[in-house]
Coordinates of C-alpha atoms and ligand atoms in Angstrom, one line a residue:
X18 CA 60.7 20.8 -33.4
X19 CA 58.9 22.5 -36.1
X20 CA 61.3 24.9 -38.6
X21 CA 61.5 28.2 -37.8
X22 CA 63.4 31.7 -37.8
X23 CA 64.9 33.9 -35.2
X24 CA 63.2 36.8 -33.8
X25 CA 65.8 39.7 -34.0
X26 CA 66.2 43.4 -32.1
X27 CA 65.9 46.1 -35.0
X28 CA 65.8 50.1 -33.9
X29 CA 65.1 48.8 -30.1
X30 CA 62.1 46.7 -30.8
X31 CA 61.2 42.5 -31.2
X32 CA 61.5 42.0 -35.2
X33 CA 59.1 38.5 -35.4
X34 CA 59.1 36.7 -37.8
X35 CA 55.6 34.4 -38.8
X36 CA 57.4 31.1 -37.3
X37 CA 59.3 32.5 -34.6
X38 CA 61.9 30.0 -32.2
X39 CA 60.8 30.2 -28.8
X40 CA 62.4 28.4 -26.8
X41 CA 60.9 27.1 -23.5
X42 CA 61.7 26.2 -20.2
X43 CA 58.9 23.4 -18.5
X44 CA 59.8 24.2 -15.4
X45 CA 59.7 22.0 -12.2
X46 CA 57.5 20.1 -9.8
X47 CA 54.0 21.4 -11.3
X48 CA 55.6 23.1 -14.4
X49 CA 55.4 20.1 -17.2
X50 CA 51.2 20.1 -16.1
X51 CA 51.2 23.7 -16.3
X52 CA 53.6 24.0 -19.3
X53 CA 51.0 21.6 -21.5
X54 CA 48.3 23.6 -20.5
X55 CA 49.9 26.7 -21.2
X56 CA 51.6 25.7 -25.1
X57 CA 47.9 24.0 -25.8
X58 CA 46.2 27.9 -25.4
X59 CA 49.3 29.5 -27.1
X60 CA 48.9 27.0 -29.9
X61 CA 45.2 26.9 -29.9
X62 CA 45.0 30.9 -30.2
X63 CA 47.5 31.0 -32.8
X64 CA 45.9 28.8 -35.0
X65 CA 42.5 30.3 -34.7
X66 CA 43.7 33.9 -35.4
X67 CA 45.8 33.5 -38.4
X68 CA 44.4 30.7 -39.4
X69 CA 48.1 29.0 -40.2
X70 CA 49.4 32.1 -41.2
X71 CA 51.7 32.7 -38.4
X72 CA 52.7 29.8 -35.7
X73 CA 55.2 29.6 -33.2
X74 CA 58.6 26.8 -33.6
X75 CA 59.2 25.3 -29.8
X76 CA 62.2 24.5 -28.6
X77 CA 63.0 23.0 -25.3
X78 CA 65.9 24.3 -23.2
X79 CA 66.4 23.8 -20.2
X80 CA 67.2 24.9 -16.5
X81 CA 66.6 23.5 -12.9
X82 CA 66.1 19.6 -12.1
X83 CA 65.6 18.8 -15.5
X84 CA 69.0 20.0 -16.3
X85 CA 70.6 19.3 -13.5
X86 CA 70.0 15.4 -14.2
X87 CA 71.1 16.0 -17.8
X88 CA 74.3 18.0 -16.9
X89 CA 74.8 18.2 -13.5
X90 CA 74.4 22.4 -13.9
X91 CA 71.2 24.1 -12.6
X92 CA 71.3 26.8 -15.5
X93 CA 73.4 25.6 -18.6
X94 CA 75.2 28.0 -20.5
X95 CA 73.7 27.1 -23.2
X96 CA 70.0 27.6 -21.9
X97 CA 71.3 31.4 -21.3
X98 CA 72.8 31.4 -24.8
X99 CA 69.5 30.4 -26.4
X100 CA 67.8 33.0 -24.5
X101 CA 70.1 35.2 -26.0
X102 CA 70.4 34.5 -29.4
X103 CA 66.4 33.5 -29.9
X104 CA 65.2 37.1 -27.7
X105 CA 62.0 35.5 -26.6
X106 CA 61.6 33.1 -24.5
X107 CA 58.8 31.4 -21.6
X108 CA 59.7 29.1 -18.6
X109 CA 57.7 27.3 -15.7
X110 CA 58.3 27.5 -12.3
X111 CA 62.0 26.3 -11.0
X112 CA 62.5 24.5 -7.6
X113 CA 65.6 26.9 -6.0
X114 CA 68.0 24.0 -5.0
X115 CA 68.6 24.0 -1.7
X116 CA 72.3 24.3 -0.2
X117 CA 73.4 24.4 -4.1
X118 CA 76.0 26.9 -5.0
X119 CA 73.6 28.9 -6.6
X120 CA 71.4 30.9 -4.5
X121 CA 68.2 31.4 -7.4
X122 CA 68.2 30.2 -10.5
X123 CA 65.3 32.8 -11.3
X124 CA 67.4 35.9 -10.2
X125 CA 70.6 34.9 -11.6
X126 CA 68.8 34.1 -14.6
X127 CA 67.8 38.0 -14.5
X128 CA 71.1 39.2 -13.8
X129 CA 73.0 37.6 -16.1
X130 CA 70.4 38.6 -18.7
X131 CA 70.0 41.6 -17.7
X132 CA 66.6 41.7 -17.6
X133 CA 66.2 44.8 -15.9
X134 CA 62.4 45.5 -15.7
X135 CA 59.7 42.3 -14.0
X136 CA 56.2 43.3 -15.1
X137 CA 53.4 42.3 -13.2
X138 CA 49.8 42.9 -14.7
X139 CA 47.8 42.8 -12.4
X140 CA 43.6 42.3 -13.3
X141 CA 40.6 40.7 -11.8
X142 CA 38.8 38.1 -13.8
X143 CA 35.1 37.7 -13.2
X144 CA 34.0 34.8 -10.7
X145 CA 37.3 34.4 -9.3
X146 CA 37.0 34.0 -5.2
X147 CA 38.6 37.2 -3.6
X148 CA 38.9 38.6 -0.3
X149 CA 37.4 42.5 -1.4
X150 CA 33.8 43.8 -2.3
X151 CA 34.8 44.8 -5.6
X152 CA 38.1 43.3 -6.7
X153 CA 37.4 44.5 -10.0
X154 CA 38.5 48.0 -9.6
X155 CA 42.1 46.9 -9.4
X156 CA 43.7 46.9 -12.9
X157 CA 47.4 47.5 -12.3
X158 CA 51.0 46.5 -14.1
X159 CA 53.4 47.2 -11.8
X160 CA 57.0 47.4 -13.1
X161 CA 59.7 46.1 -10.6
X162 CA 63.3 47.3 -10.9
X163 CA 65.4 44.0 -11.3
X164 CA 69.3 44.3 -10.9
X165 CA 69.6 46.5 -7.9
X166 CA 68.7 47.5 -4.3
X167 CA 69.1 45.0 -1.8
X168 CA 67.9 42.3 -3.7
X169 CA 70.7 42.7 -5.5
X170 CA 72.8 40.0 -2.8
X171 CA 75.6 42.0 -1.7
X172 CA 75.5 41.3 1.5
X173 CA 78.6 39.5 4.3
X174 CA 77.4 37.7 7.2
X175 CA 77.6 38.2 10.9
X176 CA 81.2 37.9 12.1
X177 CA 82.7 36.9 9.0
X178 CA 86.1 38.9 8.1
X179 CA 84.0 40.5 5.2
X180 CA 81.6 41.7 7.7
X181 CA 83.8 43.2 9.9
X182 CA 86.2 44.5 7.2
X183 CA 82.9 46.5 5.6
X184 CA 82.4 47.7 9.2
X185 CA 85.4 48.9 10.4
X186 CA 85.8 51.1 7.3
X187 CA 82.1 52.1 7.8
X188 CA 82.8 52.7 11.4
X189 CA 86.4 54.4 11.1
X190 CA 86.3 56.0 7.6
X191 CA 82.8 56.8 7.5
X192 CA 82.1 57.8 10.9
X193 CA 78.8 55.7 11.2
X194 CA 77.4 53.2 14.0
X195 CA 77.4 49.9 13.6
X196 CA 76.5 47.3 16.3
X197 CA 79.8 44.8 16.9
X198 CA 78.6 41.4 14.5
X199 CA 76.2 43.2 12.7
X200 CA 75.3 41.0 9.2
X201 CA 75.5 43.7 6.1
X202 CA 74.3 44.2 2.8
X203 CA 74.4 46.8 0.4
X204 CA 71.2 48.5 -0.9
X205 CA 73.2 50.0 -4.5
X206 CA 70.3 52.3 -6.6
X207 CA 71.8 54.0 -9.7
X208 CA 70.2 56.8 -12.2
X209 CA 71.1 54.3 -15.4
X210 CA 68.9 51.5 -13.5
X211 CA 66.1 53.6 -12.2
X212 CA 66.1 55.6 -15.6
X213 CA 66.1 52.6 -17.9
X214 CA 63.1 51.0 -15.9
X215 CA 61.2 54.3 -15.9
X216 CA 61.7 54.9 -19.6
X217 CA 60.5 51.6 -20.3
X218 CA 57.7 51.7 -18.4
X219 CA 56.4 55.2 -19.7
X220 CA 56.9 54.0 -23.1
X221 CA 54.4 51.0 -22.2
X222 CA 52.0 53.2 -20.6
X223 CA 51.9 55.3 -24.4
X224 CA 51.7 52.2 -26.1
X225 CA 48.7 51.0 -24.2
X226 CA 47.0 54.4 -23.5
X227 CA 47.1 54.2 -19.5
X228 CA 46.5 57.5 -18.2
X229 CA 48.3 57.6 -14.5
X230 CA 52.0 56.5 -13.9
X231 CA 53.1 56.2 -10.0
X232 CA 56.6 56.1 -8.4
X233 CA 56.2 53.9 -5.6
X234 CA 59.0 54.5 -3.2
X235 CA 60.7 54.9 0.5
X236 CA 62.2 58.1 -0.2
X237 CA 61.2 59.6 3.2
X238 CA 63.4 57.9 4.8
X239 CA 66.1 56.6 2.5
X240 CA 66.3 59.7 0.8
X241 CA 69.6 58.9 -1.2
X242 CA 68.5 55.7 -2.5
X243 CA 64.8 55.5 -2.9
X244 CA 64.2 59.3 -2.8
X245 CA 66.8 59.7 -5.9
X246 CA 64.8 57.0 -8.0
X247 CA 62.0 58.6 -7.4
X248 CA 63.9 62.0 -8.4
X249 CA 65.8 60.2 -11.5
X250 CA 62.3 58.7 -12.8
X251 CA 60.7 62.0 -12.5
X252 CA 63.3 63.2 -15.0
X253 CA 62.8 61.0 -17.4
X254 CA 58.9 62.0 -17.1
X255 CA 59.9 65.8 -17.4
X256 CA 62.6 65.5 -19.9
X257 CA 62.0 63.2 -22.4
X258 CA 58.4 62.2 -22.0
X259 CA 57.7 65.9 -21.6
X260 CA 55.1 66.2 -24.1
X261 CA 53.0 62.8 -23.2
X262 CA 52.8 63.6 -19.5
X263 CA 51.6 66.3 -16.5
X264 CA 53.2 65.9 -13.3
X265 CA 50.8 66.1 -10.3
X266 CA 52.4 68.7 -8.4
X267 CA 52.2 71.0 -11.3
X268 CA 48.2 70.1 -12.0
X269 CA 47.2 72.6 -9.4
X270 CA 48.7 75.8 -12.0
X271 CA 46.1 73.7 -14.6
X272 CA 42.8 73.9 -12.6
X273 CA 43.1 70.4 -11.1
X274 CA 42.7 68.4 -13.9
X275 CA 44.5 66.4 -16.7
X276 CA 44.9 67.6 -19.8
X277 CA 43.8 65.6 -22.4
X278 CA 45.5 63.0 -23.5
X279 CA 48.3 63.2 -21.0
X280 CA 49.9 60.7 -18.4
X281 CA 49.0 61.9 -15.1
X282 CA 52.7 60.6 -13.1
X283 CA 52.7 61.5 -9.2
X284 CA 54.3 59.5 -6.9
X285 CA 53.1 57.8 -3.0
X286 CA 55.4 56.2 -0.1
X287 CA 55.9 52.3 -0.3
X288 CA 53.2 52.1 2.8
X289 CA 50.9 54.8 1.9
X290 CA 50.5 53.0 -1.2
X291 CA 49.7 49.3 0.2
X292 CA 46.6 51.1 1.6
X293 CA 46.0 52.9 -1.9
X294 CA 45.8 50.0 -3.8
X295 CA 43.3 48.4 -1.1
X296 CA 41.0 51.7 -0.7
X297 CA 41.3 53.6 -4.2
X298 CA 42.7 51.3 -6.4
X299 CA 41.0 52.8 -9.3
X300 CA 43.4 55.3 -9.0
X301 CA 46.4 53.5 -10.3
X302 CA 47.3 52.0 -13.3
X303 CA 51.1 51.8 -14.0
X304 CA 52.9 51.6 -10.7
X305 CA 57.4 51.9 -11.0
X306 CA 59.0 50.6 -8.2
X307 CA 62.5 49.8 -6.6
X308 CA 63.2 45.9 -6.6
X309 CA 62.3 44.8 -2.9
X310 CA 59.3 47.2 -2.7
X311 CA 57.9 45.9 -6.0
X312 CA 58.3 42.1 -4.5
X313 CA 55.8 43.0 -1.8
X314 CA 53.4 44.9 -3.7
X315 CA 53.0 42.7 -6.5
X316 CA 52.0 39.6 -4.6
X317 CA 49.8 41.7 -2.1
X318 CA 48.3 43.2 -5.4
X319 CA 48.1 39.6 -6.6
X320 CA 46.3 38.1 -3.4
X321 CA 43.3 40.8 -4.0
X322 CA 41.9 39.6 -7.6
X323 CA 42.6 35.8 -6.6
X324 CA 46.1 35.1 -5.6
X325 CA 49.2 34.2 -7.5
X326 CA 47.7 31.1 -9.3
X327 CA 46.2 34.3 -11.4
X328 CA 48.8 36.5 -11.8
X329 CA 51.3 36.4 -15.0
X330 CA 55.3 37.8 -15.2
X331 CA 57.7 39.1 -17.5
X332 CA 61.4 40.2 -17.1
X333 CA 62.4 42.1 -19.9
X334 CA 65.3 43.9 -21.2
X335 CA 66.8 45.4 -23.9
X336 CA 67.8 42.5 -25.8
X337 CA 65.5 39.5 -24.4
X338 CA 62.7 38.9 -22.3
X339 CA 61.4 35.3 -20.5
X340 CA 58.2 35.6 -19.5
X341 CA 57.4 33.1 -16.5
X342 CA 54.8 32.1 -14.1
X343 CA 54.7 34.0 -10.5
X344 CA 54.2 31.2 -8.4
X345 CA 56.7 28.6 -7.3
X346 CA 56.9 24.9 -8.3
X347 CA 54.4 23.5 -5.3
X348 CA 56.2 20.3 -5.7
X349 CA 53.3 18.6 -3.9
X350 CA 50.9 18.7 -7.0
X351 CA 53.6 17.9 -9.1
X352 CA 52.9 15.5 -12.1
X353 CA 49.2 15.5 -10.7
X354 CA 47.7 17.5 -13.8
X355 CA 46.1 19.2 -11.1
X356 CA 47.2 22.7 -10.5
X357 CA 46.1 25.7 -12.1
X358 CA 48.0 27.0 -15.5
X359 CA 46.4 30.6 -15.7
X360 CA 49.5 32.4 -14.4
X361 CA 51.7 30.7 -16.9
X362 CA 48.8 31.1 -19.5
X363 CA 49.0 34.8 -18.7
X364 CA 52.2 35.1 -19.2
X365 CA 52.3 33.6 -22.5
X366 CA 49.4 36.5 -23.1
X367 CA 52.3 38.9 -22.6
X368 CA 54.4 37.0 -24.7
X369 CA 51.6 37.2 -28.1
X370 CA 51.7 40.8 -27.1
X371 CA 55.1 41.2 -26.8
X372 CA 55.7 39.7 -30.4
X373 CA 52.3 41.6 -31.3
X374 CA 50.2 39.0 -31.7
X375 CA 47.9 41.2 -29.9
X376 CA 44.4 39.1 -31.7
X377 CA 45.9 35.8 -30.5
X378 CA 46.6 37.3 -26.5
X379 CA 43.1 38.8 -27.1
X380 CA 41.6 35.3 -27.8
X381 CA 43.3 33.6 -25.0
X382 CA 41.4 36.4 -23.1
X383 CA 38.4 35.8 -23.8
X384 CA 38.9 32.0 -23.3
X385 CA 39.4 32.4 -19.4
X386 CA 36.9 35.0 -18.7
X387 CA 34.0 32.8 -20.2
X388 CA 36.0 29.6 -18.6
X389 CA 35.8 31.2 -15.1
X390 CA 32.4 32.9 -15.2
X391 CA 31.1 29.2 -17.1
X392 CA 32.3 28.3 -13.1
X393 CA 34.6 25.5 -15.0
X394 CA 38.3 25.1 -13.4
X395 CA 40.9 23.8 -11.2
X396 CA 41.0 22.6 -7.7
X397 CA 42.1 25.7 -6.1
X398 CA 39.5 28.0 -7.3
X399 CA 37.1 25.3 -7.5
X400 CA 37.1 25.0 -3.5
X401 CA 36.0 28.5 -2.9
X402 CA 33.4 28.9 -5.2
X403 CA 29.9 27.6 -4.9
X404 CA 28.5 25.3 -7.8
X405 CA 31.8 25.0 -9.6
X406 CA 32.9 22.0 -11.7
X407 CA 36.1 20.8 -10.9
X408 CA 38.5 20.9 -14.0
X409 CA 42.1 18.8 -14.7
X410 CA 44.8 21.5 -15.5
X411 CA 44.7 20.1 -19.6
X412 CA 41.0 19.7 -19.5
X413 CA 40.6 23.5 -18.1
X414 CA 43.4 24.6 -20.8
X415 CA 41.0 22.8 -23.5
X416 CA 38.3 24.6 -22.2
X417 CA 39.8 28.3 -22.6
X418 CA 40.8 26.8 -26.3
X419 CA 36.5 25.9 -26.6
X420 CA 35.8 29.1 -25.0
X421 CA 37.7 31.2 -27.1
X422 CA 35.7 32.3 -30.8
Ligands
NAD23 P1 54.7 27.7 -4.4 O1 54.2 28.9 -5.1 O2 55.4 26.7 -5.3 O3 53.6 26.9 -3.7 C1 52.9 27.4 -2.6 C2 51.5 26.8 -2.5 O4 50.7 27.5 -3.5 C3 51.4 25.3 -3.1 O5 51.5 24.4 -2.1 C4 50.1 25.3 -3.7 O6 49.1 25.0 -2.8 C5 49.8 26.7 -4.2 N1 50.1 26.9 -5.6 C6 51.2 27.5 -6.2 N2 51.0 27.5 -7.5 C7 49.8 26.9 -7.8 C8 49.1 26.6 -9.0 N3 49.6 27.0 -10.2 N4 47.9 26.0 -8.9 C9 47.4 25.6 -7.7 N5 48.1 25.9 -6.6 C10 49.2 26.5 -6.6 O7 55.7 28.2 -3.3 P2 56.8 27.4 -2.4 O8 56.1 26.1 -2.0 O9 57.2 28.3 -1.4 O10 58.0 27.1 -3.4 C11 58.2 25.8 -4.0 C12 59.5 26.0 -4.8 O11 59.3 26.9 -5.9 C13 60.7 26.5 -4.0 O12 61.9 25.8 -4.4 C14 60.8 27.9 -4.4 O13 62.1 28.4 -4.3 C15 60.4 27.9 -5.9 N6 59.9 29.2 -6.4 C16 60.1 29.4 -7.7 C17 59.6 30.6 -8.3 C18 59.8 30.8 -9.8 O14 60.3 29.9 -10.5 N7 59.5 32.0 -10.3 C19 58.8 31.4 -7.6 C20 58.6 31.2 -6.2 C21 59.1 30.0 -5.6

């Protein structure tokens, strides 16, 4: 492990250093293949932008099979420690043991981290096979709430004495109906977790200079859950973003259009939505979203510029972030040096920029678009176009590196 110093949290923001610790997380089945691939860009695009000037100290931590073996845990202590005390950190895909006390190593990972927000980027890179006519039109980051809703896992099985403890006081106290045996779960949304998420997200849409924020919800119907967030996020746009952005319902007062300089933030229904980023797409840019509705729409958004071999992930908080690659482990191509590393490439991209390395994550950039349109890459993309050369996952990794100055 090369020397290096910590990145600290000064005033709310990543305070890096030029020889930051990251630690890392390979990753199982396909993750070591794409995890070489991945630290070989990072590396390659650090050295060429500062020239030795700034670099990045590795060090491996680690969580699913590998550290089962080691320690018979699926997600040490210590690998949740490091995340904590080092802020940044990257991991591969884990395998979610199966029948294991834990139910996903990935979510608990978020919860006990409390990384509140999962960004998806979503963006269509030239030459990459795709169902739509013009998949380029999509251009999306979609921020996911994390902790809550009924992703959350509060939820009792049919028949149990949980079950039918939560139902009886439903049923007596609460004067609902509830079939006899009926499995429950809990679908909690609060105005700190719905706040927090859109706060961060508007200040991300400032920083980049997006121009349209959407509330993606289900508040039609669950009017007291997804109807507040939509209601709590609208706040936060009104009263503390007040100056930055024009809500759409008031645009009408202003002659129709926007202002300016100012975020445009209106808000669809979950399903109206699915069809909005399919017809119009080049209507949305920053899309906030409750935690199960956001799981939907960022794969769907995924499969229309190219699947999820493409599309890179983040979960962030306040105090750390792990940036991670969407896809699962596909055991099957494991140790194969097959599969395709752009997803966990791209989410090292978030990482530079994250740490704001932004000329490095631009190089990287550049490095797949010319390696994709140069019709040079792996077998699953190489299968669907016409004329492409098939690529090893490190020989396609070297050839974003060539393809980057
Ligand atoms: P998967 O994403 O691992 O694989 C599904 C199929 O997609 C694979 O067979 C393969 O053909 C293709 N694929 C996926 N990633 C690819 C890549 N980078 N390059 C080329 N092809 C790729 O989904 P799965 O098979 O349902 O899950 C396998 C394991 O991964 C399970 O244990 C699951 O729980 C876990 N998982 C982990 C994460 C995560 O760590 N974030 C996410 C999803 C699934």
């Amino acid at each position: 492990m090369l020397t290096g110093e910590k990145i600290i949290i000064e005033n709310g923001k990543p305070k890096v250093p030029n020889n930051p610790i990251i630690p890392f997380i390979e990753g199982d089945g396909i993750g070591p293949d794409i995890w070489r691939a991945t630290q070989l860009a990072l590396e390659g695009a650090v050295q060429k932008a500062y020239k030795g000037k700034r670099r990045i100290a590795w060090k491996e931590i680690f969580a699913g099979e590998k550290a089962y073996k080691m320690t018979g845990n699926w997600l040490p202590n210590e690998t949740l420690q490091a995340i904590r005390e080092y802020v940044v950190a990257i991991k591969g895909p884990l395998t979610t043991p199966v029948g294991g006390g834990i139910r996903s190593i990935n979510v608990a990972m978020r919860q006990l981290l409390d990384l509140y927000a999962c960004i998806r980027p979503v963006r269509y890179f030239g030459g990459v096979p795709s169902p739509l006519k013009n998949p380029e039109k999509l251009n999306v980051v979609i921020f996911r709430e994390n902790t809550e809703d009924v992703y959350a896992g509060i939820e009792w099985a049919s028949y149990t004495p949980e079950a039918e403890r939560v139902r009886n006081f439903l049923v007596n106290e609460m004067k609902v109906t509830i079939r006899e045996g009926s499995a429950i779960g809990i679908k909690p949304m609060s105005p700190f977790a719905s706040k927090r998420l859109a706060r961060m997200a508007l200040n991300y849409t400032k920083a980049r200079g997006r121009k349209t924020v959407t509330l993606m919800h289900k508040g039609n119907i669950m009017k007291f859950t997804e109807g507040a967030f939509r209601q709590w996020c609208y706040e936060v746009a009104e009263n503390e973003f007040g100056e930055d952005t024009v809500l759409e319902s008031k645009l009408k007062e202003m002659g129709g259009k926007v202002p300016p300089g100012k975020i445009l933030v209106n808000d669809r229904i979950a399903d109206a939505m699915f069809q909005m980023v399919l017809l119009r797409p080049e209507e949305y840019s920053v899309i906030i979203t409750p935690n199960l509705d956001g799981d939907f729409l960022s794969d769907a958004c995924a499969a229309q510029v190219g699947g999820l071999g493409m599309a890179p992930g983040a979960n962030v908080g306040d105090t750390a972030a792990c940036f991670e690659a969407t896809h699962g482990s596909a055991p099957i191509h494991a140790g194969k040096d097959k599969a395709n590393p752009t997803s966990l490439i791209l989410s090292g991209v978030m990482m530079l920029e994250y740490l704001g390395w932004n000329e490095a994550a631009k190089l990287i950039i550049n490095g797949i678009e010319k390696t994709i349109s140069q019709k040079t890459v792996t077998y699953d993309l190489e299968r669907q176009m016409s004329g492409a050369k098939l690529l090893k996952c490190s020989e396609y990794a070297g050839q974003i590196v060539a393809n980057m100055g």
